[in-house]
Coordinates of N, CA and C in Angstrom, one line a residue:
M733 N 79.9 92.7 116.7 CA 80.6 93.4 115.5 C 79.8 92.9 114.2
P734 N 79.5 93.9 113.3 CA 78.7 93.5 112.0 C 79.5 92.6 111.2
S735 N 79.2 91.8 110.3 CA 79.9 91.1 109.4 C 80.4 92.0 108.4
Y736 N 81.3 91.6 107.4 CA 81.6 92.3 106.3 C 80.6 92.5 105.3
R737 N 79.9 91.4 105.0 CA 78.6 91.4 104.2 C 77.7 92.4 104.5
D738 N 77.2 92.5 105.9 CA 76.3 93.5 106.5 C 76.9 94.7 106.3
A739 N 78.2 95.1 106.5 CA 78.7 96.4 106.2 C 78.7 96.9 104.7
L740 N 78.9 95.8 103.9 CA 78.8 96.0 102.4 C 77.4 96.6 102.2
C741 N 76.4 95.8 102.7 CA 75.1 96.1 102.4 C 74.7 97.5 102.8
A742 N 75.2 97.9 104.1 CA 74.8 99.2 104.5 C 75.6 100.3 103.7
F743 N 76.8 100.0 103.3 CA 77.4 101.0 102.5 C 76.6 101.2 101.2
L744 N 76.1 100.2 100.6 CA 75.4 100.3 99.2 C 74.2 101.0 99.4
A745 N 73.4 100.6 100.7 CA 72.2 101.4 100.8 C 72.5 103.0 101.0
S746 N 73.6 103.3 101.5 CA 73.9 104.7 101.8 C 74.1 105.6 100.4
Q747 N 74.6 104.7 99.4 CA 74.7 105.2 98.1 C 73.4 105.5 97.2
E748 N 72.4 105.0 97.7 CA 71.1 105.1 97.1 C 71.0 104.7 95.7
G749 N 72.0 103.7 95.3 CA 71.9 103.2 93.9 C 72.8 104.0 93.0
G750 N 73.3 105.0 93.5 CA 74.3 105.7 92.6 C 75.8 105.6 92.9
G751 N 76.5 106.5 92.3 CA 77.9 106.3 92.7 C 78.6 105.0 92.5
W752 N 79.4 104.7 93.5 CA 80.0 103.4 93.4 C 79.0 102.2 93.5
A753 N 77.9 102.4 94.1 CA 76.9 101.2 94.0 C 76.3 101.0 92.7
S754 N 76.5 101.9 91.8 CA 76.0 101.6 90.4 C 76.9 100.7 89.5
L755 N 78.1 100.4 90.1 CA 78.9 99.6 89.4 C 78.5 98.0 89.4
P756 N 78.5 97.4 88.4 CA 78.1 95.9 88.5 C 78.7 95.1 89.5
V757 N 80.0 95.5 89.7 CA 80.7 94.6 90.7 C 80.0 94.6 92.1
F758 N 79.2 95.6 92.3 CA 78.6 95.8 93.6 C 77.0 95.1 93.6
A759 N 76.6 94.6 92.6 CA 75.4 93.9 92.4 C 75.2 92.8 93.2
P760 N 73.9 92.4 93.8 CA 73.8 91.3 94.7 C 74.5 90.1 94.0
G761 N 75.3 89.4 94.8 CA 75.9 88.0 94.4 C 77.2 88.3 93.6
A762 N 77.6 89.6 93.3 CA 78.7 89.8 92.5 C 79.9 89.8 93.3
A763 N 81.1 90.3 92.5 CA 82.4 90.1 93.3 C 82.5 90.8 94.6
A764 N 82.0 92.0 94.9 CA 82.0 92.5 96.2 C 81.4 91.6 97.4
E765 N 80.2 91.3 97.1 CA 79.5 90.4 98.1 C 80.2 89.1 98.3
R766 N 80.8 88.5 97.2 CA 81.5 87.1 97.4 C 82.8 87.4 98.2
A767 N 83.5 88.4 97.9 CA 84.7 88.7 98.7 C 84.4 89.0 100.2
A768 N 83.4 89.9 100.4 CA 83.0 90.1 101.7 C 82.6 88.8 102.5
V769 N 81.9 88.0 101.9 CA 81.5 86.7 102.5 C 82.7 85.8 102.8
A770 N 83.7 85.8 101.9 CA 85.1 85.1 102.1 C 85.8 85.8 103.3
A771 N 85.8 87.0 103.4 CA 86.5 87.6 104.5 C 85.7 87.2 105.8
D772 N 84.4 87.1 105.9 CA 83.7 86.7 107.0 C 84.0 85.2 107.3
A773 N 84.2 84.4 106.3 CA 84.5 83.1 106.6 C 85.9 82.8 107.2
D774 N 87.0 83.7 106.8 CA 88.1 83.8 107.3 C 88.2 84.1 108.7
R775 N 87.3 85.2 109.1 CA 87.1 85.6 110.4 C 86.4 84.4 111.3
A776 N 85.5 83.7 110.7 CA 84.8 82.7 111.5 C 85.8 81.5 111.7
A777 N 86.7 81.3 110.8 CA 87.7 80.3 110.9 C 88.9 80.6 111.9
G778 N 88.8 81.8 112.6 CA 89.6 82.1 113.8 C 90.8 83.2 113.4
E779 N 90.8 83.8 112.2 CA 91.7 84.8 111.8 C 91.0 86.2 112.3
V780 N 92.0 86.9 112.7 CA 91.6 88.4 113.0 C 91.8 89.2 111.5
V781 N 90.7 89.7 110.9 CA 90.8 90.4 109.7 C 90.7 91.9 109.9
A782 N 91.4 92.5 109.1 CA 91.4 94.1 109.3 C 91.3 94.7 107.8
P783 N 90.8 96.0 107.8 CA 90.1 96.8 108.9 C 88.9 96.2 109.3
A784 N 88.3 96.7 110.5 CA 87.0 96.2 111.0 C 85.9 96.5 109.8
P785 N 84.9 95.7 109.9 CA 83.9 95.8 109.0 C 83.4 97.2 108.7
G786 N 83.2 98.1 109.8 CA 82.7 99.4 109.7 C 83.8 100.3 108.9
R787 N 85.0 99.9 108.8 CA 86.0 100.7 108.1 C 86.5 100.2 106.7
F788 N 86.2 99.0 106.3 CA 86.8 98.4 105.2 C 86.4 99.2 103.9
L789 N 85.4 99.9 103.8 CA 84.9 100.7 102.7 C 85.2 102.2 102.8
A790 N 85.9 102.5 103.9 CA 86.1 104.0 104.2 C 86.6 104.8 102.9
A791 N 87.5 104.3 102.0 CA 88.0 104.9 100.9 C 87.0 105.3 100.0
L792 N 86.0 104.5 99.8 CA 84.9 104.7 99.0 C 83.8 105.6 99.6
A793 N 83.7 105.5 100.8 CA 82.7 106.3 101.6 C 83.2 107.8 101.7
L794 N 84.4 108.1 101.9 CA 84.9 109.4 101.9 C 85.2 110.1 100.7
T795 N 85.4 109.3 99.7 CA 85.7 110.0 98.3 C 84.6 109.3 97.4
P796 N 83.4 110.1 97.1 CA 82.5 109.5 96.1 C 83.1 109.5 94.7
L797 N 82.7 108.7 93.9 CA 83.1 108.5 92.5 C 83.1 109.9 91.8
E798 N 82.1 110.8 92.0 CA 82.0 112.0 91.3 C 82.9 113.1 91.8
Q799 N 83.7 112.7 92.8 CA 84.6 113.6 93.4 C 86.1 113.3 93.2
V800 N 86.4 112.1 92.6 CA 87.7 111.7 92.6 C 88.5 112.6 91.7
R801 N 89.7 113.0 92.0 CA 90.8 113.9 91.3 C 92.1 113.1 91.3
V802 N 92.3 112.4 92.4 CA 93.6 111.7 92.5 C 93.2 110.3 93.1
V803 N 94.0 109.4 92.6 CA 93.9 108.1 93.2 C 95.4 107.7 93.6
I804 N 95.5 107.2 95.0 CA 96.8 106.8 95.4 C 96.4 105.3 95.7
L805 N 97.2 104.4 94.9 CA 96.9 103.0 94.9 C 98.1 102.3 95.5
G806 N 97.7 101.5 96.6 CA 98.7 100.8 97.3 C 98.3 99.3 97.2
Q807 N 98.9 98.4 98.0 CA 98.6 97.0 97.9 C 97.5 96.5 98.8
D808 N 97.6 96.4 100.0 CA 96.6 95.9 101.0 C 96.8 96.7 102.3
P809 N 95.9 96.6 103.0 CA 95.9 97.2 104.4 C 97.0 96.8 105.2
Y810 N 97.4 97.7 106.3 CA 98.5 97.3 107.2 C 98.1 96.1 107.9
P811 N 98.9 95.0 108.0 CA 98.6 93.8 108.7 C 98.9 93.9 110.3
T812 N 99.6 94.8 110.6 CA 99.9 95.1 112.0 C 98.7 95.3 112.8
P813 N 98.6 94.7 113.9 CA 97.2 94.9 114.5 C 97.0 96.4 115.0
G814 N 95.8 96.8 114.7 CA 95.3 98.2 115.1 C 95.7 99.2 114.0
H815 N 96.5 98.9 113.0 CA 97.0 100.0 112.1 C 95.9 100.3 110.9
A816 N 95.4 99.2 110.3 CA 94.4 99.4 109.2 C 93.2 100.1 109.5
N817 N 92.9 101.1 108.7 CA 91.6 102.1 108.9 C 90.8 102.2 107.7
G818 N 91.0 101.5 106.6 CA 90.3 101.6 105.3 C 90.7 102.5 104.5
L819 N 91.8 103.4 104.7 CA 92.3 104.3 103.7 C 93.7 103.9 103.6
A820 N 94.0 103.8 102.4 CA 95.5 103.3 102.0 C 96.5 104.1 102.6
F821 N 97.3 103.6 103.4 CA 98.6 104.3 104.0 C 98.1 105.1 105.2
S822 N 96.9 105.3 105.4 CA 96.4 106.1 106.5 C 96.5 105.4 107.9
Y823 N 96.8 105.9 109.0 CA 96.8 105.4 110.3 C 96.3 106.3 111.4
V824 N 95.5 105.8 112.1 CA 94.7 106.5 113.3 C 95.1 105.7 114.6
G825 N 96.1 106.0 115.5 CA 96.5 105.4 116.5 C 97.6 106.0 117.3
P826 N 98.0 105.4 118.3 CA 99.3 106.0 119.0 C 100.6 105.8 118.2
P827 N 101.6 106.6 118.6 CA 102.8 106.4 117.9 C 103.3 105.1 118.1
P828 N 104.3 104.6 117.2 CA 104.8 105.3 116.0 C 104.0 105.1 115.0
V829 N 104.1 106.0 113.9 CA 103.5 105.9 112.6 C 104.1 104.8 111.9
P830 N 103.3 104.0 111.0 CA 103.8 103.0 110.3 C 105.0 103.5 109.5
R831 N 105.9 102.8 109.0 CA 107.1 103.1 108.5 C 106.9 103.5 106.9
S832 N 106.1 103.0 106.4 CA 105.6 103.3 104.9 C 105.2 104.6 104.9
L833 N 104.3 105.0 106.0 CA 103.7 106.5 105.9 C 104.8 107.5 106.4
V834 N 105.8 107.1 107.3 CA 106.9 107.8 107.7 C 107.6 108.2 106.3
N835 N 107.9 107.3 105.4 CA 108.5 107.6 104.1 C 107.7 108.4 103.2
I836 N 106.6 108.2 103.3 CA 105.5 109.1 102.4 C 105.8 110.6 103.0
Y837 N 105.7 110.8 104.3 CA 105.9 112.1 104.9 C 107.3 112.8 104.5
K838 N 108.3 111.9 104.5 CA 109.5 112.1 104.2 C 109.8 112.8 102.7
E839 N 109.1 112.1 101.8 CA 109.0 112.6 100.5 C 108.2 113.9 100.3
R840 N 107.0 113.9 101.1 CA 106.3 115.1 101.1 C 107.1 116.4 101.6
A841 N 108.0 116.1 102.5 CA 108.9 117.1 103.1 C 109.8 117.7 102.2
E842 N 110.4 116.6 101.4 CA 111.4 117.0 100.3 C 110.8 117.6 99.1
D843 N 109.5 117.2 98.8 CA 108.8 117.6 97.6 C 108.2 118.9 97.9
L844 N 107.6 119.2 99.0 CA 106.7 120.4 99.2 C 107.3 121.4 100.3
G845 N 108.5 120.9 101.0 CA 108.8 121.6 102.2 C 108.0 121.7 103.4
L846 N 107.2 120.7 103.5 CA 106.2 120.5 104.6 C 106.6 119.7 105.8
A847 N 106.5 120.2 107.0 CA 107.0 119.3 108.1 C 105.9 118.2 108.2
A848 N 106.5 117.1 108.7 CA 105.7 115.8 109.0 C 104.4 116.1 110.0
P849 N 103.3 115.7 109.7 CA 102.3 115.8 110.6 C 102.5 115.1 111.8
I850 N 101.9 115.4 112.8 CA 102.0 114.7 114.1 C 101.4 113.4 114.3
D851 N 100.4 113.0 113.3 CA 99.7 111.7 113.2 C 99.6 111.2 111.8
G852 N 99.0 110.0 111.7 CA 99.0 109.3 110.3 C 97.6 109.5 109.6
D853 N 96.6 110.4 110.1 CA 95.4 110.4 109.6 C 95.4 111.3 108.2
L854 N 95.0 110.4 107.2 CA 95.1 110.9 105.9 C 93.6 111.3 105.4
S855 N 92.6 111.3 106.2 CA 91.3 111.6 105.8 C 91.0 113.0 105.1
S856 N 91.9 113.9 105.5 CA 91.8 115.3 104.9 C 92.1 115.2 103.4
W857 N 93.0 114.2 103.0 CA 93.3 114.0 101.7 C 92.0 113.5 101.0
A858 N 91.5 112.4 101.6 CA 90.3 111.7 101.0 C 89.1 112.8 100.8
R859 N 88.9 113.6 101.6 CA 87.7 114.7 101.6 C 87.9 115.6 100.5
Q860 N 89.3 115.7 100.0 CA 89.6 116.6 98.9 C 89.5 116.0 97.5
G861 N 89.2 114.7 97.5 CA 89.0 114.0 96.2 C 90.2 113.1 95.9
V862 N 90.9 112.6 97.0 CA 92.1 111.7 96.9 C 91.5 110.3 97.1
L863 N 91.4 109.4 96.4 CA 90.8 108.2 96.5 C 92.0 107.3 97.1
L864 N 92.0 106.9 98.4 CA 93.2 106.2 99.0 C 92.8 104.7 98.9
L865 N 93.0 104.0 97.8 CA 92.5 102.7 97.6 C 93.6 101.7 97.6
N866 N 93.5 100.6 98.2 CA 94.3 99.4 98.2 C 93.9 98.5 97.1
T867 N 94.7 97.6 96.5 CA 94.2 96.5 95.6 C 93.4 95.5 96.3
A868 N 93.7 95.3 97.5 CA 92.8 94.4 98.4 C 92.2 95.2 99.6
L869 N 91.1 94.9 99.8 CA 90.3 95.7 100.9 C 90.4 95.2 102.3
T870 N 90.9 94.0 102.5 CA 91.1 93.4 103.8 C 92.4 92.6 103.8
V871 N 92.6 92.3 105.0 CA 94.0 91.5 105.2 C 93.9 90.7 106.6
R872 N 94.7 89.6 106.7 CA 94.8 88.9 108.0 C 95.8 89.7 108.8
E873 N 95.3 90.0 110.0 CA 96.3 90.7 111.0 C 97.4 89.7 111.5
G874 N 98.5 90.4 111.6 CA 99.6 89.4 112.2 C 100.9 89.7 111.4
A875 N 102.1 89.3 112.0 CA 103.4 89.4 111.6 C 103.3 88.4 110.1
S876 N 104.0 88.8 109.1 CA 104.2 88.1 107.9 C 102.8 87.8 107.2
K877 N 101.7 88.5 107.5 CA 100.5 88.2 106.7 C 100.2 89.1 105.8
A878 N 101.0 90.1 105.4 CA 100.8 91.2 104.4 C 100.6 90.3 103.0
G879 N 99.5 90.8 102.4 CA 99.1 90.2 101.1 C 98.2 89.0 101.2
S880 N 97.8 88.6 102.3 CA 97.1 87.4 102.7 C 95.7 87.4 102.0
H881 N 95.1 88.5 101.7 CA 93.9 88.4 101.1 C 93.8 88.9 99.6
L882 N 95.0 89.1 99.1 CA 95.1 89.5 97.5 C 94.4 88.6 96.7
A883 N 94.4 87.3 97.0 CA 93.5 86.4 96.3 C 92.1 86.1 96.6
L884 N 91.7 86.9 97.5 CA 90.4 86.7 98.2 C 89.3 87.1 97.3
G885 N 89.4 87.8 96.4 CA 88.4 88.3 95.3 C 88.2 89.8 95.2
W886 N 89.0 90.6 96.2 CA 89.0 91.9 96.0 C 89.5 92.6 94.8
G887 N 90.4 91.7 94.1 CA 91.0 92.4 92.9 C 89.9 92.8 91.9
A888 N 88.8 91.9 91.7 CA 87.8 92.3 90.7 C 87.0 93.6 91.0
V889 N 86.9 93.8 92.5 CA 86.2 94.9 92.9 C 87.0 96.1 92.7
T890 N 88.3 96.1 93.0 CA 89.3 97.4 92.8 C 89.5 97.7 91.4
D891 N 89.6 96.6 90.6 CA 89.6 96.8 89.2 C 88.6 97.5 88.7
A892 N 87.4 97.1 89.1 CA 86.1 97.9 88.7 C 86.2 99.3 89.1
V893 N 86.6 99.6 90.3 CA 86.6 101.0 90.8 C 87.6 101.7 90.0
I894 N 88.8 101.2 89.7 CA 89.8 102.0 88.9 C 89.4 102.2 87.5
A895 N 88.6 101.3 86.9 CA 88.2 101.6 85.5 C 87.0 102.5 85.7
A896 N 86.3 102.5 86.5 CA 85.2 103.4 86.6 C 85.7 104.9 86.8
V897 N 86.7 105.0 87.6 CA 87.2 106.4 87.6 C 87.8 106.8 86.2
S898 N 88.7 105.8 85.7 CA 89.1 106.2 84.4 C 88.2 106.7 83.3
A899 N 87.1 105.8 83.2 CA 86.0 106.0 82.4 C 85.2 107.4 82.4
S900 N 84.8 107.7 83.7 CA 83.9 108.6 84.2 C 84.4 109.9 84.6
R901 N 85.7 110.1 85.1 CA 86.2 111.4 85.6 C 87.3 111.9 84.6
P902 N 87.4 113.2 84.7 CA 88.4 113.9 83.8 C 89.7 114.1 84.5
H903 N 90.8 114.0 83.6 CA 92.2 114.3 84.2 C 92.5 114.0 85.5
V904 N 92.4 112.6 85.9 CA 92.7 112.1 87.1 C 94.2 111.9 87.3
V905 N 94.8 112.1 88.5 CA 96.2 111.7 88.6 C 96.2 110.4 89.3
F906 N 96.9 109.4 88.8 CA 96.9 108.0 89.4 C 98.3 108.0 90.0
L907 N 98.5 107.8 91.3 CA 99.8 107.5 91.8 C 99.8 106.0 92.1
L908 N 100.6 105.2 91.3 CA 100.7 103.8 91.5 C 102.0 103.5 92.3
W909 N 101.8 103.1 93.4 CA 103.0 102.9 94.5 C 103.2 101.4 94.6
G910 N 104.1 100.8 94.0 CA 104.5 99.4 94.2 C 103.9 98.5 93.1
A911 N 104.5 97.3 92.9 CA 104.1 96.3 91.7 C 102.7 96.0 91.7
P912 N 102.1 95.7 92.9 CA 100.6 95.3 92.7 C 99.7 96.5 92.2
A913 N 100.1 97.7 92.6 CA 99.5 98.9 92.0 C 99.8 99.1 90.6
Q914 N 100.9 99.0 90.1 CA 101.4 99.2 88.9 C 100.7 98.1 87.9
A915 N 100.4 97.0 88.3 CA 99.9 96.0 87.7 C 98.5 96.3 87.1
K916 N 97.9 97.3 87.7 CA 96.6 97.8 87.4 C 96.6 99.0 86.2
R917 N 97.9 99.3 85.8 CA 98.0 100.5 85.0 C 97.3 100.2 83.6
G918 N 97.0 99.1 83.2 CA 96.3 98.8 81.9 C 94.7 99.3 82.1
L919 N 94.3 99.4 83.2 CA 93.0 99.9 83.4 C 92.6 101.3 83.3
I920 N 93.9 102.0 83.1 CA 93.7 103.5 82.9 C 93.9 103.9 81.6
D921 N 93.1 104.8 81.1 CA 93.2 105.5 79.8 C 94.2 106.7 79.9
E922 N 95.5 106.5 79.5 CA 96.6 107.4 79.7 C 96.4 108.7 78.7
S923 N 95.6 108.5 77.8 CA 95.3 109.6 77.0 C 94.6 110.8 77.6
R924 N 93.9 110.4 78.7 CA 93.0 111.3 79.4 C 93.6 111.6 80.8
H925 N 94.4 110.6 81.4 CA 94.7 110.7 82.8 C 96.3 110.7 82.8
L926 N 96.8 111.2 83.9 CA 98.3 111.2 84.3 C 98.5 110.0 85.3
V927 N 99.4 109.1 84.8 CA 99.8 108.1 85.7 C 101.3 108.3 86.1
L928 N 101.5 108.5 87.5 CA 102.8 108.5 88.1 C 103.1 107.3 88.9
A929 N 104.0 106.4 88.4 CA 104.3 105.1 89.1 C 105.7 105.2 89.6
S930 N 105.9 104.6 90.8 CA 107.0 104.4 91.4 C 107.1 103.2 92.5
P931 N 108.2 103.0 93.0 CA 108.4 101.9 94.0 C 107.4 102.2 95.1
H932 N 107.1 101.2 96.0 CA 106.3 101.3 97.1 C 107.0 102.0 98.2
P933 N 106.4 102.9 99.0 CA 107.1 103.6 100.1 C 107.6 102.8 101.2
S934 N 107.4 101.5 101.2 CA 108.1 100.6 102.3 C 109.4 100.9 102.4
P935 N 110.0 100.7 103.7 CA 111.5 100.7 103.8 C 112.3 99.9 102.9
L936 N 111.6 98.7 102.4 CA 112.2 97.8 101.6 C 112.5 98.3 100.2
S937 N 111.6 99.2 99.8 CA 111.8 99.7 98.5 C 111.9 101.3 98.1
A938 N 111.6 102.0 99.2 CA 111.6 103.4 99.1 C 112.7 104.2 98.4
R939 N 113.9 103.6 98.7 CA 115.1 104.2 98.1 C 115.5 103.7 96.8
R940 N 114.6 102.9 96.1 CA 114.6 102.4 94.7 C 114.0 103.3 93.7
G941 N 113.5 104.5 94.2 CA 112.8 105.5 93.3 C 111.6 106.0 93.9
F942 N 111.1 105.7 95.1 CA 110.1 106.4 95.6 C 110.6 107.8 96.1
F943 N 111.7 107.7 96.8 CA 112.3 109.0 97.3 C 112.7 109.7 96.0
G944 N 112.4 111.0 96.0 CA 112.7 111.8 94.7 C 111.7 111.7 93.7
S945 N 110.6 111.0 93.8 CA 109.6 111.1 92.7 C 108.7 112.2 92.5
K946 N 108.7 113.0 93.7 CA 107.9 114.3 93.8 C 106.5 114.0 93.3
P947 N 105.7 113.2 93.9 CA 104.3 112.9 93.4 C 103.3 114.0 93.9
F948 N 103.6 114.7 94.9 CA 102.6 115.7 95.3 C 102.8 116.9 94.5
S949 N 103.8 117.3 94.2 CA 103.9 118.8 93.3 C 103.5 118.3 91.9
R950 N 104.0 117.1 91.6 CA 103.6 116.8 90.1 C 102.0 116.5 89.9
A951 N 101.4 115.9 91.0 CA 99.8 115.8 91.0 C 99.2 117.2 90.9
N952 N 99.8 118.0 91.8 CA 99.2 119.3 91.9 C 99.5 120.2 90.6
A953 N 100.6 120.0 90.0 CA 100.9 120.8 88.7 C 99.8 120.3 87.6
R954 N 99.6 119.1 87.6 CA 98.6 118.6 86.5 C 97.2 119.2 86.9
L955 N 96.8 119.1 88.1 CA 95.4 119.7 88.4 C 95.2 121.1 88.2
V956 N 96.4 121.8 88.6 CA 96.3 123.3 88.3 C 96.3 123.4 86.8
G957 N 97.0 122.7 86.0 CA 97.1 122.9 84.7 C 95.7 122.5 84.0
K958 N 95.0 121.9 84.6 CA 93.7 121.4 84.1 C 92.5 122.3 84.7
G959 N 92.8 123.4 85.5 CA 92.0 124.3 86.0 C 91.3 123.8 87.4
E960 N 91.9 122.9 87.9 CA 91.5 122.2 89.2 C 92.2 123.0 90.3
A961 N 91.6 122.9 91.5 CA 92.4 123.4 92.8 C 93.4 122.4 93.1
P962 N 94.4 122.8 93.6 CA 95.5 121.9 94.1 C 95.0 121.1 95.3
I963 N 95.6 119.9 95.6 CA 95.3 119.2 96.8 C 96.2 119.9 97.9
A964 N 95.7 120.1 99.1 CA 96.4 120.6 100.3 C 96.8 119.4 101.1
W965 N 98.1 119.1 100.5 CA 98.8 117.8 101.1 C 99.3 118.1 102.5

């Protein structure tokens, strides 16, 4: 299996110096490389780190900077073994779907009248310009290890990504789900972009305001109002 640093280098090479790779945070020796090296060190020390190196930059790979129209910001990847795939809240695997995603589908059903999909793959959203980003890009797998890489150094990377979207893209809708996501609100120019903040869709907090927040219809209303095509949620 390649290292996180190797996977980062391969991703940046695929960008040919443009897009996400143009951000200073991705320069050699900068925050992204330092965080990737720290993730490799954690794995070398015996921890199982998720998602796998080949997937930890999936959100940026599937949604180029110049195509971002919506940002869904979560906390960190699923720590349950086999659940994380590099796209915030997305899941590709056997049933059951993670509970946070179940709640996202419940709100989607209430908001748009759409039945829950049979799987948890959100890559179709990503390909329409929905950046499915976590504030940390890796996590240690295992019970009670959620948030274990929040202090690893990814915060500087995702801060730069959010700031770049705010600075370079027009009228983006930012869905900030949970306290760690909402802590990034100051990076967003709200004179140009719409911010929809709510509690995290986790079973621990979804009933405190995530349910009933109607993020999908409100995001589409904003996009349509700006002359953009709506997202096929």
